[in-house]
Amino acid sequence: MPELRRAGKPTLNYALDDYTDPWRDAPYLLLQHGYGRSGRFWYSWVPYLSRFYKVVRPDLRGLGASEAPGDLETGLNVEAYIDDLRAIIDALGGGPIHYCGESLGGILGMVLAAQHPQRLRTLSLVAAPLLINQDTQRAFAFDHATWQEALQKMGSRKWAEAANAATRFPADTDPGLLAWYADEMGKSAVEVLIRMSRIAASVDATPYIDRISIPTLGLYPQHAPVTIQSQEQTLKARIASLKIVHVPSRHHTIQNLMPATLANEVLYFASQHDGVACREP
């Protein structure tokens, strides 16, 4: 796993999956995970994408194998995440690259696309809201006073297990997937998750979306809550280049529920904008 070391900043880790033809200068496609997760959560997308793109899966600072800042209050924020993404893109050659982000990773992608459009070829959003609404924040409290108190008292894994059962997956989900998901999130330091929950509760991509000019794909569950459908309408109205594709689900975790469907949507969307042939001759 490559490391990106920078003076005075946390070391960042990312996976690079490349099964492209060695004689081709294939484009990069960056997959950015969301709240409390890591690049490992994209594992099931890799086989569909890495034959045609150099797939980059970063861990956000403080998660996965990336270092946490010494001071979480000042070192974990949207500006730091964007700075980290820019540093990774620079390490890959400066871009432009394709960017695909799920949930909070999609929010970061919207900010990045608005502030640094020259770094990106396309933007793909997987179940990415403009903001985390109050209903979701209350649901994540699980009968505690706040989302943060729930994390503190339940711990990372128990909280993830509760979130899986409450909002993330349908009742007939493979128990192995549920256990794996909770185990992986359970590796995250609860102090990092608490700080991230405050970021997720306050970040709002709405002020940025009018400035997004690159081709944009939105992948969303067809039967999402009304609040999410309302945000989709805002995205449609204010990102002129946006194409939305709905998949037959009501759950947020479509990334893990239907990886083949979504990965192929991203694959063909990206290929339309850089001429990559995504079918074998």
mmCIF file of N, CA, C and O in Angstrom, residues 43 157 160-161 164-165 169-184 256-257:
data_model
loop_
_atom_site.group_PDB
_atom_site.id
_atom_site.type_symbol
_atom_site.label_atom_id
_atom_site.label_comp_id
_atom_site.label_asym_id
_atom_site.label_seq_id
_atom_site.Cartn_x
_atom_site.Cartn_y
_atom_site.Cartn_z
ATOM 1 N N TYR A 43 -13.573 -2.865 -1.990
ATOM 2 C CA TYR A 43 -12.918 -4.057 -2.532
ATOM 3 C C TYR A 43 -13.728 -4.696 -3.656
ATOM 4 O O TYR A 43 -13.167 -5.183 -4.645
ATOM 5 N N ARG A 157 -17.529 -0.496 17.194
ATOM 6 C CA ARG A 157 -18.154 -1.656 16.565
ATOM 7 C C ARG A 157 -19.634 -1.769 16.914
ATOM 8 O O ARG A 157 -20.471 -2.037 16.053
ATOM 9 N N ALA A 160 -21.574 0.693 14.939
ATOM 10 C CA ALA A 160 -21.690 0.283 13.539
ATOM 11 C C ALA A 160 -22.700 -0.843 13.382
ATOM 12 O O ALA A 160 -23.491 -0.856 12.432
ATOM 13 N N GLU A 161 -22.710 -1.762 14.299
ATOM 14 C CA GLU A 161 -23.661 -2.876 14.257
ATOM 15 C C GLU A 161 -25.091 -2.362 14.368
ATOM 16 O O GLU A 161 -25.995 -2.815 13.645
ATOM 17 N N ASN A 164 -26.066 -0.631 11.110
ATOM 18 C CA ASN A 164 -26.359 -1.627 10.077
ATOM 19 C C ASN A 164 -27.798 -2.103 10.173
ATOM 20 O O ASN A 164 -28.526 -2.190 9.177
ATOM 21 N N ALA A 165 -28.214 -2.428 11.387
ATOM 22 C CA ALA A 165 -29.558 -2.977 11.590
ATOM 23 C C ALA A 165 -30.639 -1.919 11.404
ATOM 24 O O ALA A 165 -31.741 -2.217 10.930
ATOM 25 N N PHE A 169 -28.925 -1.617 5.882
ATOM 26 C CA PHE A 169 -29.073 -2.827 5.091
ATOM 27 C C PHE A 169 -30.477 -3.409 5.211
ATOM 28 O O PHE A 169 -31.123 -3.288 6.257
ATOM 29 N N PRO A 170 -30.950 -4.089 4.173
ATOM 30 C CA PRO A 170 -32.230 -4.791 4.266
ATOM 31 C C PRO A 170 -32.134 -6.009 5.186
ATOM 32 O O PRO A 170 -31.038 -6.500 5.490
ATOM 33 N N ALA A 171 -33.307 -6.499 5.602
ATOM 34 C CA ALA A 171 -33.347 -7.576 6.588
ATOM 35 C C ALA A 171 -32.722 -8.871 6.089
ATOM 36 O O ALA A 171 -32.241 -9.686 6.887
ATOM 37 N N ASP A 172 -32.728 -9.102 4.773
ATOM 38 C CA ASP A 172 -32.208 -10.360 4.240
ATOM 39 C C ASP A 172 -30.741 -10.289 3.817
ATOM 40 O O ASP A 172 -30.251 -11.156 3.088
ATOM 41 N N THR A 173 -30.016 -9.284 4.300
ATOM 42 C CA THR A 173 -28.605 -9.139 3.949
ATOM 43 C C THR A 173 -27.790 -10.307 4.495
ATOM 44 O O THR A 173 -28.042 -10.805 5.602
ATOM 45 N N ASP A 174 -26.823 -10.756 3.729
ATOM 46 C CA ASP A 174 -25.905 -11.800 4.149
ATOM 47 C C ASP A 174 -25.307 -11.455 5.517
ATOM 48 O O ASP A 174 -24.671 -10.409 5.667
ATOM 49 N N PRO A 175 -25.493 -12.310 6.528
ATOM 50 C CA PRO A 175 -24.923 -12.012 7.852
ATOM 51 C C PRO A 175 -23.411 -11.816 7.819
ATOM 52 O O PRO A 175 -22.856 -11.068 8.624
ATOM 53 N N GLY A 176 -22.746 -12.483 6.882
ATOM 54 C CA GLY A 176 -21.299 -12.307 6.761
ATOM 55 C C GLY A 176 -20.925 -10.888 6.380
ATOM 56 O O GLY A 176 -19.948 -10.328 6.900
ATOM 57 N N LEU A 177 -21.698 -10.281 5.461
ATOM 58 C CA LEU A 177 -21.456 -8.895 5.077
ATOM 59 C C LEU A 177 -21.683 -7.967 6.269
ATOM 60 O O LEU A 177 -20.880 -7.062 6.525
ATOM 61 N N LEU A 178 -22.758 -8.193 7.016
ATOM 62 C CA LEU A 178 -23.045 -7.338 8.173
ATOM 63 C C LEU A 178 -21.919 -7.411 9.199
ATOM 64 O O LEU A 178 -21.492 -6.375 9.744
ATOM 65 N N ALA A 179 -21.440 -8.623 9.469
ATOM 66 C CA ALA A 179 -20.370 -8.782 10.458
ATOM 67 C C ALA A 179 -19.077 -8.138 9.958
ATOM 68 O O ALA A 179 -18.373 -7.460 10.726
ATOM 69 N N TRP A 180 -18.764 -8.348 8.690
ATOM 70 C CA TRP A 180 -17.552 -7.760 8.123
ATOM 71 C C TRP A 180 -17.614 -6.239 8.181
ATOM 72 O O TRP A 180 -16.634 -5.581 8.562
ATOM 73 N N TYR A 181 -18.749 -5.682 7.814
ATOM 74 C CA TYR A 181 -18.929 -4.234 7.804
ATOM 75 C C TYR A 181 -18.721 -3.671 9.213
ATOM 76 O O TYR A 181 -17.999 -2.682 9.409
ATOM 77 N N ALA A 182 -19.357 -4.298 10.206
ATOM 78 C CA ALA A 182 -19.221 -3.821 11.582
ATOM 79 C C ALA A 182 -17.797 -4.010 12.097
ATOM 80 O O ALA A 182 -17.261 -3.152 12.810
ATOM 81 N N ASP A 183 -17.167 -5.123 11.730
ATOM 82 C CA ASP A 183 -15.781 -5.361 12.155
ATOM 83 C C ASP A 183 -14.845 -4.295 11.589
ATOM 84 O O ASP A 183 -13.961 -3.792 12.291
ATOM 85 N N GLU A 184 -15.014 -3.967 10.312
ATOM 86 C CA GLU A 184 -14.141 -2.975 9.682
ATOM 87 C C GLU A 184 -14.344 -1.593 10.293
ATOM 88 O O GLU A 184 -13.376 -0.891 10.586
ATOM 89 N N ASN A 256 -22.207 -1.265 -1.254
ATOM 90 C CA ASN A 256 -21.883 -2.635 -0.881
ATOM 91 C C ASN A 256 -22.973 -3.631 -1.246
ATOM 92 O O ASN A 256 -22.699 -4.832 -1.346
ATOM 93 N N LEU A 257 -24.177 -3.151 -1.489
ATOM 94 C CA LEU A 257 -25.284 -4.052 -1.822
ATOM 95 C C LEU A 257 -25.299 -4.446 -3.289
ATOM 96 O O LEU A 257 -25.725 -5.552 -3.632
#
